[in-house]
CSV table of C-alpha atoms and ligand atoms in Angstrom, one decimal:
chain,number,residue,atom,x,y,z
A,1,UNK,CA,46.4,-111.1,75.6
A,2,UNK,CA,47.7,-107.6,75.7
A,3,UNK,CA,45.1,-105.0,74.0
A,4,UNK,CA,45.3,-101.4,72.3
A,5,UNK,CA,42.2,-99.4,71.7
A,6,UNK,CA,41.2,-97.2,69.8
A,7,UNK,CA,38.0,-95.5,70.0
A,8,UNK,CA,38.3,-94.5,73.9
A,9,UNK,CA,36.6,-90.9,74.3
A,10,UNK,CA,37.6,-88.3,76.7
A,11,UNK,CA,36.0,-84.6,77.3
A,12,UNK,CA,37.3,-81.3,78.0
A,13,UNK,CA,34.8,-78.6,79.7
A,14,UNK,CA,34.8,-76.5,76.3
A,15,UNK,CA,33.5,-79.1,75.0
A,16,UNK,CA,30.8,-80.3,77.3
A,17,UNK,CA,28.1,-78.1,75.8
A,18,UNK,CA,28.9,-79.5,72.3
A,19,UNK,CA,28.8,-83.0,73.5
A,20,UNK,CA,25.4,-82.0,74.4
A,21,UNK,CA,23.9,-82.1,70.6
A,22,UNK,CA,24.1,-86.0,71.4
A,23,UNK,CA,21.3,-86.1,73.7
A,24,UNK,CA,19.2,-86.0,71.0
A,25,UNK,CA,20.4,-90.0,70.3
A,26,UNK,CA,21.4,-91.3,73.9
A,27,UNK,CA,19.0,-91.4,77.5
A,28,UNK,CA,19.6,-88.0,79.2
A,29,UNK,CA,20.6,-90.3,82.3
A,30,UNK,CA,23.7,-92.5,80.5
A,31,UNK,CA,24.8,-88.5,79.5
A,32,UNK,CA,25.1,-87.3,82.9
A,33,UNK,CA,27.3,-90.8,84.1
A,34,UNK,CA,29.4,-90.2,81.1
A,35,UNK,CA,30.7,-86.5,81.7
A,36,UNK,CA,32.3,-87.7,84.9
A,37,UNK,CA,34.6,-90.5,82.8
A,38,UNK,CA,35.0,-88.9,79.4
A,39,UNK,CA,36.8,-86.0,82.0
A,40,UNK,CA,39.3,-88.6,84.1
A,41,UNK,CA,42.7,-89.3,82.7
A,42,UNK,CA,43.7,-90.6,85.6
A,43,UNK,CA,43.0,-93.5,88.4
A,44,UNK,CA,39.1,-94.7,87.1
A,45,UNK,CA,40.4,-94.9,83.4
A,46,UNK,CA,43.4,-96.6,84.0
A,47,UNK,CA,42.4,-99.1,86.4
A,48,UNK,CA,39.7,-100.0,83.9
A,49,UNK,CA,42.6,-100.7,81.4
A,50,UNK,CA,45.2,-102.4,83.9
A,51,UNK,CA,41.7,-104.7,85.1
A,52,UNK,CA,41.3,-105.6,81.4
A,53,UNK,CA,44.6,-106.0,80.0
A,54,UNK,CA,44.3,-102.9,78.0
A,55,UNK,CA,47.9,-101.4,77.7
A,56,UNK,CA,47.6,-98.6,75.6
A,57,UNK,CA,44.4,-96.5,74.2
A,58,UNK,CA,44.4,-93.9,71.3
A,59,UNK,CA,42.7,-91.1,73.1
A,60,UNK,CA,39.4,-88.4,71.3
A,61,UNK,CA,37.8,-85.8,72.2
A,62,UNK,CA,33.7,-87.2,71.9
A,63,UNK,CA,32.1,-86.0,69.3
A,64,UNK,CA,30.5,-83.7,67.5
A,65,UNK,CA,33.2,-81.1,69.1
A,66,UNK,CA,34.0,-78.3,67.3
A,67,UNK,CA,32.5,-79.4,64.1
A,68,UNK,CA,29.4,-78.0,64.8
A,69,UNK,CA,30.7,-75.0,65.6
A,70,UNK,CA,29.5,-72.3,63.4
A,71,UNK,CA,31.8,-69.8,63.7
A,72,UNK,CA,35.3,-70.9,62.2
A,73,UNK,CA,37.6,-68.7,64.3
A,74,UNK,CA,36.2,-70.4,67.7
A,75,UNK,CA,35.9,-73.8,66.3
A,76,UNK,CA,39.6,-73.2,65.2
A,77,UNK,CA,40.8,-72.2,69.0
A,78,UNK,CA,39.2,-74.4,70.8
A,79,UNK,CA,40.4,-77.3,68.2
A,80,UNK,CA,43.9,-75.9,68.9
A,81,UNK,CA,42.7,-76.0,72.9
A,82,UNK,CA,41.9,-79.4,72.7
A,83,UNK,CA,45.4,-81.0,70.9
A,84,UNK,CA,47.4,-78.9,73.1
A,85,UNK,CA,45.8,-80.2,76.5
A,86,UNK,CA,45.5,-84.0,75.2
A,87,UNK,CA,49.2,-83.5,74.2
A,88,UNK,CA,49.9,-82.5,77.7
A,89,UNK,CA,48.0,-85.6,79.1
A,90,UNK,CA,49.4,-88.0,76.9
A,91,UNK,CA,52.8,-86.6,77.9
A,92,UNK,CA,52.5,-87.6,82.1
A,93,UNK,CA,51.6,-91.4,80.5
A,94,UNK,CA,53.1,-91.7,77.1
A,95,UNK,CA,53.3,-95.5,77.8
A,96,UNK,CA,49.7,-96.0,78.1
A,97,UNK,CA,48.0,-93.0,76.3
A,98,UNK,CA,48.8,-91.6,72.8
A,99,UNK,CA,45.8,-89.4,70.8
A,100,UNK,CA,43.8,-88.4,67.4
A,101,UNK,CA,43.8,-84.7,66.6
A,102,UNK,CA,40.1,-83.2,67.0
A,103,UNK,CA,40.2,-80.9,63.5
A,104,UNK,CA,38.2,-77.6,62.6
A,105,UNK,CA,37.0,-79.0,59.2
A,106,UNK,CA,35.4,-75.3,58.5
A,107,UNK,CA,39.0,-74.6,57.5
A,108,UNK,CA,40.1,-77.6,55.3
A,109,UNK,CA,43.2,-75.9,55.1
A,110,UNK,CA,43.4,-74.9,58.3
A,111,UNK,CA,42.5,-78.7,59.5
A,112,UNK,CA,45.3,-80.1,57.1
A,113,UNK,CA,48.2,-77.9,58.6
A,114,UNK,CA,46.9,-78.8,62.4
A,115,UNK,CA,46.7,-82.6,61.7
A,116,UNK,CA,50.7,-81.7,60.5
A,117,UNK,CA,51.6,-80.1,63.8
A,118,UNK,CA,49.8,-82.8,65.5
A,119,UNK,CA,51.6,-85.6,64.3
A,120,UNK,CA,54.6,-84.2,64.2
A,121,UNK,CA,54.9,-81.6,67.0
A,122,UNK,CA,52.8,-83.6,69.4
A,123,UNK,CA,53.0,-87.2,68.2
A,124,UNK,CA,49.7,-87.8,67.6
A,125,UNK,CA,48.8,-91.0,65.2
A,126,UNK,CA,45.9,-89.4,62.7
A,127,UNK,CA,42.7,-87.4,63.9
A,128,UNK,CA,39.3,-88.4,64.7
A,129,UNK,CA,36.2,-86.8,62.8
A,130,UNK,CA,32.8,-87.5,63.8
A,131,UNK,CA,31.0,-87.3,60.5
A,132,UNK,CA,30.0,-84.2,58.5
A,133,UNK,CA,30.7,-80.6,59.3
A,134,UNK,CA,28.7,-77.8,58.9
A,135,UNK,CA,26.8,-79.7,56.1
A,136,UNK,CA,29.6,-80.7,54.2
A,137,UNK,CA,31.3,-83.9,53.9
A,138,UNK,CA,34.6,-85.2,52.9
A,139,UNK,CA,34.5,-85.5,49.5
A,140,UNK,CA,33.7,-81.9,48.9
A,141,UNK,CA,36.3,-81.0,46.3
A,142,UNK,CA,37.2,-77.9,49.2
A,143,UNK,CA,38.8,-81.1,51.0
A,144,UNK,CA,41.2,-82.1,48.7
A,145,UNK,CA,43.6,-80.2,50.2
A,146,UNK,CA,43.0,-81.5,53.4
A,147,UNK,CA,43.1,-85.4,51.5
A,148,UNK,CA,46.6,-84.7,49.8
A,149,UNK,CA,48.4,-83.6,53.3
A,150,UNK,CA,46.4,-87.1,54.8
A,151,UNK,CA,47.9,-88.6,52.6
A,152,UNK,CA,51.2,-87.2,52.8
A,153,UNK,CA,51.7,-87.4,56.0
A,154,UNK,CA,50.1,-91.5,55.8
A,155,UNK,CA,47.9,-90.4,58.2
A,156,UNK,CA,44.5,-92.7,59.6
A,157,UNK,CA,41.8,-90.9,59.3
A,158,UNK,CA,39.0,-92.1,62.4
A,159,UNK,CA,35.6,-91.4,60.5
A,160,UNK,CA,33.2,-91.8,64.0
A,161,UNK,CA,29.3,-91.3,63.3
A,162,UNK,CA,27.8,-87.9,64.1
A,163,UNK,CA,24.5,-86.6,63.3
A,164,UNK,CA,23.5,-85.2,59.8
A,165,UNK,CA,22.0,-81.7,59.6
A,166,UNK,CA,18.4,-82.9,59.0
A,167,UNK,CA,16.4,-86.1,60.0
A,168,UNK,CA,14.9,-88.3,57.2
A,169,UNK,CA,11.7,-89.0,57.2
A,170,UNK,CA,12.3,-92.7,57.6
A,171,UNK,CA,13.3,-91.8,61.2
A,172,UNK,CA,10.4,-90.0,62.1
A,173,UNK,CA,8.3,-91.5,65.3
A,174,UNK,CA,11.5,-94.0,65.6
A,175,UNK,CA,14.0,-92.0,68.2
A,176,UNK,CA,15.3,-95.2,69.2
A,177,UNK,CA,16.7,-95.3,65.9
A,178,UNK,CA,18.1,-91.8,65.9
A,179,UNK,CA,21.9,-92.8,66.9
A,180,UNK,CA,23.7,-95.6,67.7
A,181,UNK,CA,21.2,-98.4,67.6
A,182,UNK,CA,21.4,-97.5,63.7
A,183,UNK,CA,21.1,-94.1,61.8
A,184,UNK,CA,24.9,-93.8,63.1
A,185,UNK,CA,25.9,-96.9,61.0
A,186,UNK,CA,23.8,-96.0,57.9
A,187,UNK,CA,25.4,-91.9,58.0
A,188,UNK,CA,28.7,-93.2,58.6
A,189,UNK,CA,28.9,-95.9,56.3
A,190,UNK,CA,27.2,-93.5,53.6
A,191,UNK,CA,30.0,-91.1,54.2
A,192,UNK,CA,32.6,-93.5,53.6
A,193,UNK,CA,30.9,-94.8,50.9
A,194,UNK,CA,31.0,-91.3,49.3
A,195,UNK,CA,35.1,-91.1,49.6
A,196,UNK,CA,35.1,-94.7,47.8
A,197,UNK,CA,32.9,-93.5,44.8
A,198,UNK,CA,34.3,-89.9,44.5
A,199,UNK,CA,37.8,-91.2,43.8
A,200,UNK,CA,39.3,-89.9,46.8
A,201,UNK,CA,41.6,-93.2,47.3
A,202,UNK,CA,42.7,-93.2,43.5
A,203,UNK,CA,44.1,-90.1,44.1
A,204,UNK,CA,45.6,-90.4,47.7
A,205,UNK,CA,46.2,-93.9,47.4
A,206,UNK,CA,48.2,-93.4,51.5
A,207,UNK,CA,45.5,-92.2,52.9
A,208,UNK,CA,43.6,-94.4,56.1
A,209,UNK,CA,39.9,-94.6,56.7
A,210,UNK,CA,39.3,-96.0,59.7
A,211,UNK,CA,35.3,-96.7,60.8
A,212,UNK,CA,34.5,-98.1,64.5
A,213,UNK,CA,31.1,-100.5,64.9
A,214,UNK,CA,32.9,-103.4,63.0
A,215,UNK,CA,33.0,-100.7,59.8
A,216,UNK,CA,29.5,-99.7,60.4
A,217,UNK,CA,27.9,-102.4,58.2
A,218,UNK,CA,30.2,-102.3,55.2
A,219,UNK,CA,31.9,-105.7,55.5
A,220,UNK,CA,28.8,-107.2,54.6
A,221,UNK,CA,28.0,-104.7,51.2
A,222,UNK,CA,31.1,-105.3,49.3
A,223,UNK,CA,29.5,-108.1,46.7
A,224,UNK,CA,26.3,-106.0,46.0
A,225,UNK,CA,28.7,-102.6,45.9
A,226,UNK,CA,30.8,-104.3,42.9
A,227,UNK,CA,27.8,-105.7,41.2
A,228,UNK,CA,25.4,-102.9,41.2
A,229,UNK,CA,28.2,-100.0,40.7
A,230,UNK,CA,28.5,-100.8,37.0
A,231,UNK,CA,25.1,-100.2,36.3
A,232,UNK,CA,24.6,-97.2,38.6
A,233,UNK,CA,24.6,-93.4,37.3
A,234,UNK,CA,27.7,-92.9,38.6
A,235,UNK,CA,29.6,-89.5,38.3
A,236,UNK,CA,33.1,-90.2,39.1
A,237,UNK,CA,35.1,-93.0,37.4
A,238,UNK,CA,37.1,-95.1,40.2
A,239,UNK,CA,39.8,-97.2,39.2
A,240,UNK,CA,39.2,-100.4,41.2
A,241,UNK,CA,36.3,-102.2,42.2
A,242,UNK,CA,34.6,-100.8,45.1
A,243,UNK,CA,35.4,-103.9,47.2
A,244,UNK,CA,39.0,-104.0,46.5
A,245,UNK,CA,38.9,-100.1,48.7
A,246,UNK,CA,37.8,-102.3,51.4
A,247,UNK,CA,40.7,-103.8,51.7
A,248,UNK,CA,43.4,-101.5,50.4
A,249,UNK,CA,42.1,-98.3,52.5
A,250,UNK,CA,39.5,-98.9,54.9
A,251,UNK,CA,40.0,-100.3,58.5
A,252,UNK,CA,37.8,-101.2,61.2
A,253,UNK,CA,37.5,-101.3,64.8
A,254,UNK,CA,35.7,-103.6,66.8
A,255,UNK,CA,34.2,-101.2,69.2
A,256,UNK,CA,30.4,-101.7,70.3
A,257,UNK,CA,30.0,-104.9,67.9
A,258,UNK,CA,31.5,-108.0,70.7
A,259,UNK,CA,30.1,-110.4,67.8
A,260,UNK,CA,32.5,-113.5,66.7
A,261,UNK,CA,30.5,-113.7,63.4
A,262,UNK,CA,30.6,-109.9,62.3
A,263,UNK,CA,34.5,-110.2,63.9
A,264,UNK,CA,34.8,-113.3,60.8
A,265,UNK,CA,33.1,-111.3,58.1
A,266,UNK,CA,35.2,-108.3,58.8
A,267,UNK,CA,38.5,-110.4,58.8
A,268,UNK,CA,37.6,-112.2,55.8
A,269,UNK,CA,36.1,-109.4,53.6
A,270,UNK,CA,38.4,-106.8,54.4
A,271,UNK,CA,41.7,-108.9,55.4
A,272,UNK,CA,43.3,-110.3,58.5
A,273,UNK,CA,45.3,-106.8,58.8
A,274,UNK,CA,42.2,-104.6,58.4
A,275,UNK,CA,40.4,-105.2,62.0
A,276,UNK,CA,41.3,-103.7,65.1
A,277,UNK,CA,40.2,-103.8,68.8
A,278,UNK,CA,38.4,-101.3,69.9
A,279,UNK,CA,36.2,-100.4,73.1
A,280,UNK,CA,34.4,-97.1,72.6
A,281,UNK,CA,34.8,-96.1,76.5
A,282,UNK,CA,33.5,-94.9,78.6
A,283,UNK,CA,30.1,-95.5,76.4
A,284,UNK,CA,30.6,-99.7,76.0
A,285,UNK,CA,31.5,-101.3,78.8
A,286,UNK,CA,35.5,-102.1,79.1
A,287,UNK,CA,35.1,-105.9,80.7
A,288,UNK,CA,32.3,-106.7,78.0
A,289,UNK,CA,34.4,-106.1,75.3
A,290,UNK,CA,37.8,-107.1,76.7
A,291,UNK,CA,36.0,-110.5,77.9
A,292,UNK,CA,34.7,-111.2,74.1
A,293,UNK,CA,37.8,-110.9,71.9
A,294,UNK,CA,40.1,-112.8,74.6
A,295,UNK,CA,37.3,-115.5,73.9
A,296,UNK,CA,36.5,-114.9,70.1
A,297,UNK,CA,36.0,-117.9,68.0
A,298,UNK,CA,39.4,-116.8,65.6
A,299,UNK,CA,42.9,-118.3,65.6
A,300,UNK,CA,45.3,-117.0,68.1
A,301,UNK,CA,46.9,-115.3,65.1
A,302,UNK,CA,44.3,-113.5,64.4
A,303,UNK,CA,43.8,-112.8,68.0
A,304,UNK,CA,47.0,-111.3,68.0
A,305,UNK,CA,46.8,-109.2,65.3
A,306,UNK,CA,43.6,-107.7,66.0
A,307,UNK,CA,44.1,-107.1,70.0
A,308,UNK,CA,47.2,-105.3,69.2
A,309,UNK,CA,49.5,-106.1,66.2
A,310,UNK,CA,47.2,-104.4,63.2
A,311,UNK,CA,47.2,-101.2,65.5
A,312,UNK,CA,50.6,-100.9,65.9
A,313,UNK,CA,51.8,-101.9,62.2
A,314,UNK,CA,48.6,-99.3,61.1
A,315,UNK,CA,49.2,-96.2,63.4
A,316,UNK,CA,53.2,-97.0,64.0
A,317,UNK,CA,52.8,-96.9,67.8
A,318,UNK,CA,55.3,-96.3,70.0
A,319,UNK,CA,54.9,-99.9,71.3
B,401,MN,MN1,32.6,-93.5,69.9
């Protein structure tokens, strides 16, 4: 079966030192073998692909990037930096490459007009943000503006975890769970979460979440979200139940979850269109997962549809 990706990482040397932050979460030894593939566009990532039957991957900077940047103007550049030499990439293999915009979220408005020269000067598909910035998240009401031109434009929005600011107490003596064995999954699905509750979908109904890790837990919460919301001190009226956002706005990605029964749940709580392969290289392994959903335990409809139809339909690949 013929696959697309969509969480496949990639690294520029700017952005080394940022990629850094991430050792806090990962052995210092799987960061060192990483640089070396995040930074090849060439013969190891594509022979990985061709080995696996994976045609085409949607191409990110990995994270945090620039978004932890504290000084706007820089974070700005080297955002700019990064589009422009992915665009250049993607150009020598537009058949087999095509790319989410890395944003400087310090400048919402800033952020909004980039993601519009991305997709249309350099035919990107949406842009990739790993998690908060600076602090703030994306229901700020300073993103709105950033919202209304994602929505404009029908843009997917790639929510991937990052770290918060601070560390909870519940993690403390725990590193293992610092990252992605879980505090990745609980920040990002909390993040997502506050988009649902704050309205943001009511009022840009176009706009595309899209959360990797099998939607970072949230397949399974969307009973308890419409029964416990009503009696919740809620701030913000929403229009629909919380559960029906699931489905109307919020896609998934299988990458780093090869599970049939969390592949069922996602399918069947968020819809058969909702769910979309995903490998999350060079950090999974490309055979593991490519292995798994040519073998998954769903109808070769389904198959279909999340190896590569949902993608294409979702992101309007050039396919
Ligand atoms: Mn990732």
């Amino acid at each position: 079966m013929r696959k697309i990706a969509l969480e496949e990482h990639i690294i520029f040397p700017e952005f080394i030192d940022y990629l850094a932050e991430t050792k806090q979460n990962i052995l210092s030894s799987l960061f060192d073998k990483v640089v070396g593939a995040l930074s090849d566009f060439g013969d190891r990532r594509l022979e990985m692909m061709d080995q696996n039957g994976v045609d085409y991957v949607v191409l990110s900077i990995s994270g945090p990037g620039v978004q932890i940047e504290p000084d706007t103007a820089t974070a700005i550049r080297l955002s700019h930096l990064a589009n422009d030499r992915l665009a250049a990439e993607i150009q020598k293999r537009p058949t087999r490459y095509g790319g989410f915009a890395h944003l400087a979220l310090q400048d919402p408005k800033g952020a909004a007009d980039e993601l519009e020269r991305c997709m249309r000067e350099l035919k990107f598909v949406g842009a990739l943000i790993n998690g908060q910035t600076l602090g703030v998240y994306l229901d700020d009401p300073r993103y709105d503006v950033f919202w209304e031109r994602v929505s404009a434009l029908k843009a997917s929005i790639y929510l991937h975890p990052g770290n918060p600011q601070t560390i909870a107490p519940a993690y403390a003596n725990h590193p293992e769970l610092w990252g992605p064995t879980w505090s990745w999954a609980a920040e990002t699905c909390t993040h997502a979460l506050r988009l649902i509750f704050r309205g943001t979908f009511d009022r840009y109904p176009d706009a595309r979440l899209i959360l990797g890790h099998m939607g970072e837990t949230l397949p399974i919460q969307g009973w308890r979200l419409d029964s416990r919301y009503p009696i919740s001190n809620h701030r913000h009226a929403i229009q629909k139940k919380p559960s029906d956002y699931l489905r109307s706005n919020v896609f998934v990605t299988t990458s780093g979850v090869c599970s049939d029964a969390a592949l069922r749940c996602a399918l069947e709580e968020l819809g058969p269109h909702n769910v979309m392969f995903s490998i999350d290289y060079p950090f999974e392994d490309t055979q593991t997962a490519c292995d798994w959903i040519d073998g998954a335990d769903i109808s070769e409809a389904e198959r279909a549809a999340v190896s590569c139809g949902n993608a294409i339909a979702l992101l309007g690949l050039p396919l």
